[in-house]
CSV table of C-alpha atoms in Angstrom, one decimal:
chain,number,residue,atom,x,y,z
H,1,UNK,CA,90.3,49.5,87.3
H,2,UNK,CA,92.4,52.4,85.9
H,3,UNK,CA,90.4,55.2,84.4
H,4,UNK,CA,91.7,56.5,81.0
H,5,UNK,CA,93.0,59.9,80.3
H,6,UNK,CA,91.2,61.7,77.4
H,7,UNK,CA,93.3,63.2,74.7
H,8,UNK,CA,92.7,65.3,71.6
H,9,UNK,CA,95.0,65.0,68.6
H,10,UNK,CA,94.8,67.7,65.9
H,11,UNK,CA,95.7,66.6,62.4
H,12,UNK,CA,95.2,69.8,60.3
H,13,UNK,CA,91.5,70.4,60.1
H,14,UNK,CA,90.7,67.0,61.6
H,15,UNK,CA,90.6,66.4,65.4
H,16,UNK,CA,91.0,62.8,66.6
H,17,UNK,CA,90.3,61.6,70.1
H,18,UNK,CA,92.2,59.0,72.2
H,19,UNK,CA,92.1,57.4,75.6
H,20,UNK,CA,95.4,56.6,77.3
H,21,UNK,CA,96.3,54.4,80.3
H,22,UNK,CA,99.6,53.9,82.2
H,23,UNK,CA,102.8,55.9,82.7
H,24,UNK,CA,103.6,58.3,79.8
H,25,UNK,CA,107.2,57.4,80.4
H,26,UNK,CA,106.6,53.7,79.6
H,27,UNK,CA,107.1,52.3,76.2
H,28,UNK,CA,104.2,53.5,74.0
H,29,UNK,CA,101.6,51.2,72.5
H,30,UNK,CA,99.2,52.6,70.0
H,31,UNK,CA,95.9,50.8,69.7
H,32,UNK,CA,93.6,50.9,66.7
H,33,UNK,CA,90.0,49.7,67.1
H,34,UNK,CA,87.7,47.7,64.7
H,35,UNK,CA,84.9,48.7,62.4
H,36,UNK,CA,81.9,50.2,64.3
H,37,UNK,CA,84.1,50.4,67.4
H,38,UNK,CA,86.1,53.2,69.1
H,39,UNK,CA,88.9,53.6,71.6
H,40,UNK,CA,86.6,52.3,74.4
H,41,UNK,CA,86.8,48.8,72.9
H,42,UNK,CA,90.2,48.6,74.7
H,43,UNK,CA,88.7,49.6,78.1
H,44,UNK,CA,89.1,46.1,79.6
H,45,UNK,CA,92.4,45.2,78.0
H,46,UNK,CA,94.3,48.5,78.2
H,47,UNK,CA,94.6,48.6,82.0
H,48,UNK,CA,96.2,45.2,81.9
H,49,UNK,CA,98.6,46.3,79.2
H,50,UNK,CA,99.3,49.5,81.1
H,51,UNK,CA,101.5,47.5,83.6
H,52,UNK,CA,104.0,47.3,80.7
H,53,UNK,CA,103.1,50.1,78.2
H,54,UNK,CA,101.7,53.6,77.9
H,55,UNK,CA,98.6,52.6,76.0
H,56,UNK,CA,97.1,55.1,73.6
H,57,UNK,CA,93.8,54.0,72.0
H,58,UNK,CA,92.8,56.1,69.0
H,59,UNK,CA,89.3,57.0,67.9
H,60,UNK,CA,89.6,56.8,64.1
H,61,UNK,CA,87.8,59.5,62.1
H,62,UNK,CA,84.0,59.1,62.4
H,63,UNK,CA,84.3,57.0,65.5
H,64,UNK,CA,84.0,57.7,69.2
H,65,UNK,CA,84.8,61.4,70.0
H,66,UNK,CA,86.8,62.0,66.8
H,67,UNK,CA,85.6,64.3,64.1
H,68,UNK,CA,83.8,62.9,61.1
H,69,UNK,CA,85.2,63.6,57.6
H,70,UNK,CA,83.5,66.4,55.7
H,71,UNK,CA,80.3,65.5,53.7
H,72,UNK,CA,81.1,64.1,50.3
H,73,UNK,CA,84.4,62.5,51.4
H,74,UNK,CA,84.9,58.8,52.1
H,75,UNK,CA,86.6,56.6,54.6
H,76,UNK,CA,89.2,54.7,52.5
H,77,UNK,CA,91.3,51.9,54.1
H,78,UNK,CA,94.7,53.4,53.2
H,79,UNK,CA,93.7,56.7,54.7
H,80,UNK,CA,93.5,55.1,58.1
H,81,UNK,CA,97.2,54.2,57.7
H,82,UNK,CA,97.9,57.8,57.1
H,83,UNK,CA,95.9,58.8,60.1
H,84,UNK,CA,97.7,56.4,62.4
H,85,UNK,CA,101.1,57.6,61.2
H,86,UNK,CA,100.1,61.2,61.5
H,87,UNK,CA,98.7,60.7,65.0
H,88,UNK,CA,102.0,58.9,66.0
H,89,UNK,CA,103.9,61.9,64.7
H,90,UNK,CA,101.8,64.4,66.6
H,91,UNK,CA,102.2,62.3,69.7
H,92,UNK,CA,106.0,62.3,69.1
H,93,UNK,CA,106.1,58.5,69.0
H,94,UNK,CA,109.3,57.6,67.2
H,95,UNK,CA,109.1,53.9,67.8
H,96,UNK,CA,106.1,52.2,69.3
H,97,UNK,CA,104.2,48.9,69.7
H,98,UNK,CA,101.1,48.8,67.5
H,99,UNK,CA,97.9,46.8,68.5
H,100,UNK,CA,95.0,46.4,66.1
H,101,UNK,CA,91.6,44.7,66.5
H,102,UNK,CA,89.6,43.5,63.4
H,103,UNK,CA,89.6,46.5,60.9
H,104,UNK,CA,92.3,48.0,63.2
H,105,UNK,CA,94.4,44.8,62.8
H,106,UNK,CA,94.3,45.3,59.0
H,107,UNK,CA,95.2,49.0,59.4
H,108,UNK,CA,98.0,48.0,61.9
H,109,UNK,CA,99.4,45.4,59.5
H,110,UNK,CA,99.6,47.9,56.6
H,111,UNK,CA,101.0,50.6,58.9
H,112,UNK,CA,103.8,48.2,60.0
H,113,UNK,CA,104.5,47.3,56.4
H,114,UNK,CA,104.5,51.0,55.3
H,115,UNK,CA,106.6,52.3,58.2
H,116,UNK,CA,108.6,49.4,59.7
H,117,UNK,CA,111.2,51.8,61.2
H,118,UNK,CA,108.5,53.1,63.6
H,119,UNK,CA,107.0,49.8,64.7
H,120,UNK,CA,108.7,47.8,67.5
H,121,UNK,CA,106.1,45.2,67.9
H,122,UNK,CA,102.8,44.3,66.2
H,123,UNK,CA,99.9,42.7,68.0
H,124,UNK,CA,96.8,41.7,66.1
H,125,UNK,CA,93.4,40.6,67.5
H,126,UNK,CA,91.1,38.9,65.0
H,127,UNK,CA,93.4,40.2,62.3
H,128,UNK,CA,92.7,38.8,58.9
H,129,UNK,CA,94.1,41.9,57.1
H,130,UNK,CA,92.4,43.5,54.1
H,131,UNK,CA,90.1,41.1,52.4
H,132,UNK,CA,90.6,40.4,48.7
H,133,UNK,CA,89.6,38.0,45.9
H,134,UNK,CA,90.6,37.1,42.5
H,135,UNK,CA,89.2,40.3,41.0
H,136,UNK,CA,86.2,38.7,39.2
H,137,UNK,CA,83.7,40.6,41.3
H,138,UNK,CA,85.5,44.0,41.4
H,139,UNK,CA,83.4,45.7,38.8
H,140,UNK,CA,80.1,44.4,40.3
H,141,UNK,CA,81.2,45.6,43.8
H,142,UNK,CA,82.3,49.0,42.5
H,143,UNK,CA,78.9,49.5,40.8
H,144,UNK,CA,77.0,48.5,43.9
H,145,UNK,CA,79.1,50.9,46.0
H,146,UNK,CA,78.4,53.8,43.6
H,147,UNK,CA,74.7,53.0,43.7
H,148,UNK,CA,74.5,52.9,47.5
H,149,UNK,CA,73.5,56.0,49.3
H,150,UNK,CA,76.3,58.0,50.9
H,151,UNK,CA,76.7,57.4,54.7
H,152,UNK,CA,75.9,61.1,55.2
H,153,UNK,CA,72.5,60.5,53.7
H,154,UNK,CA,71.5,58.0,56.4
H,155,UNK,CA,69.4,59.2,59.3
H,156,UNK,CA,70.8,58.5,62.7
H,157,UNK,CA,69.4,55.7,64.7
H,158,UNK,CA,67.7,56.9,67.8
H,159,UNK,CA,67.4,55.2,71.2
H,160,UNK,CA,65.2,56.2,74.1
H,161,UNK,CA,68.1,55.7,76.6
H,162,UNK,CA,71.6,54.3,76.9
H,163,UNK,CA,70.4,50.9,78.0
H,164,UNK,CA,68.4,50.5,74.8
H,165,UNK,CA,71.4,51.4,72.8
H,166,UNK,CA,73.6,49.0,74.8
H,167,UNK,CA,71.1,46.2,74.3
H,168,UNK,CA,70.9,46.8,70.6
H,169,UNK,CA,74.7,46.7,70.3
H,170,UNK,CA,74.9,43.5,72.5
H,171,UNK,CA,72.4,41.7,70.3
H,172,UNK,CA,74.0,42.8,67.0
H,173,UNK,CA,77.6,42.0,68.0
H,174,UNK,CA,77.2,39.1,70.4
H,175,UNK,CA,79.0,41.0,73.1
H,176,UNK,CA,77.8,40.9,76.7
H,177,UNK,CA,76.1,44.1,77.7
H,178,UNK,CA,78.9,45.1,80.1
H,179,UNK,CA,81.5,44.8,77.4
H,180,UNK,CA,79.4,46.7,74.8
H,181,UNK,CA,78.5,49.6,77.2
H,182,UNK,CA,81.9,51.5,77.1
H,183,UNK,CA,81.9,51.4,73.3
H,184,UNK,CA,78.3,52.5,73.0
H,185,UNK,CA,78.7,55.3,75.6
H,186,UNK,CA,81.7,56.7,73.7
H,187,UNK,CA,80.0,56.4,70.3
H,188,UNK,CA,76.6,58.0,71.2
H,189,UNK,CA,75.7,61.6,70.4
H,190,UNK,CA,72.8,63.2,72.3
H,191,UNK,CA,70.3,65.0,70.1
């Protein structure tokens, strides 16, 4: 299997990370992962796509090796679109294919809608787009969100070793351990 190349992408005070596969001269494909995932979620698929594309899988802010947002700020869905477009700009991608999985599929859909001149092809895996409703529960959800503790107030979950972390992820997600391992390895921080 082709090993990825690690990249750092500086967006002002924020540094993202990415993994890339394939020939940099090939047509670019920017990949956006799902919620609770990171660039390593494309570890099995990207080498197959690298026969046709230069695959660049982003770590969104707060995921994988990317910086977290400062304390007191929040991860809003439209901001991910800005991050994807800013990363594409830093990478000098004028036109590119865009691949999104789950949350990343929703981000990719909105990115393609917001900047169609940049997107050559759009690929979605488990892509439902942003979820919505008729608005009757908006106020109740807003109040619940305000009452919830900030993510920065949560203590980190600790594991005795990588295998325990992989096992927990496999159980929670339904992924086989060998598929969960690259995502877990990239997302762990040693303390």
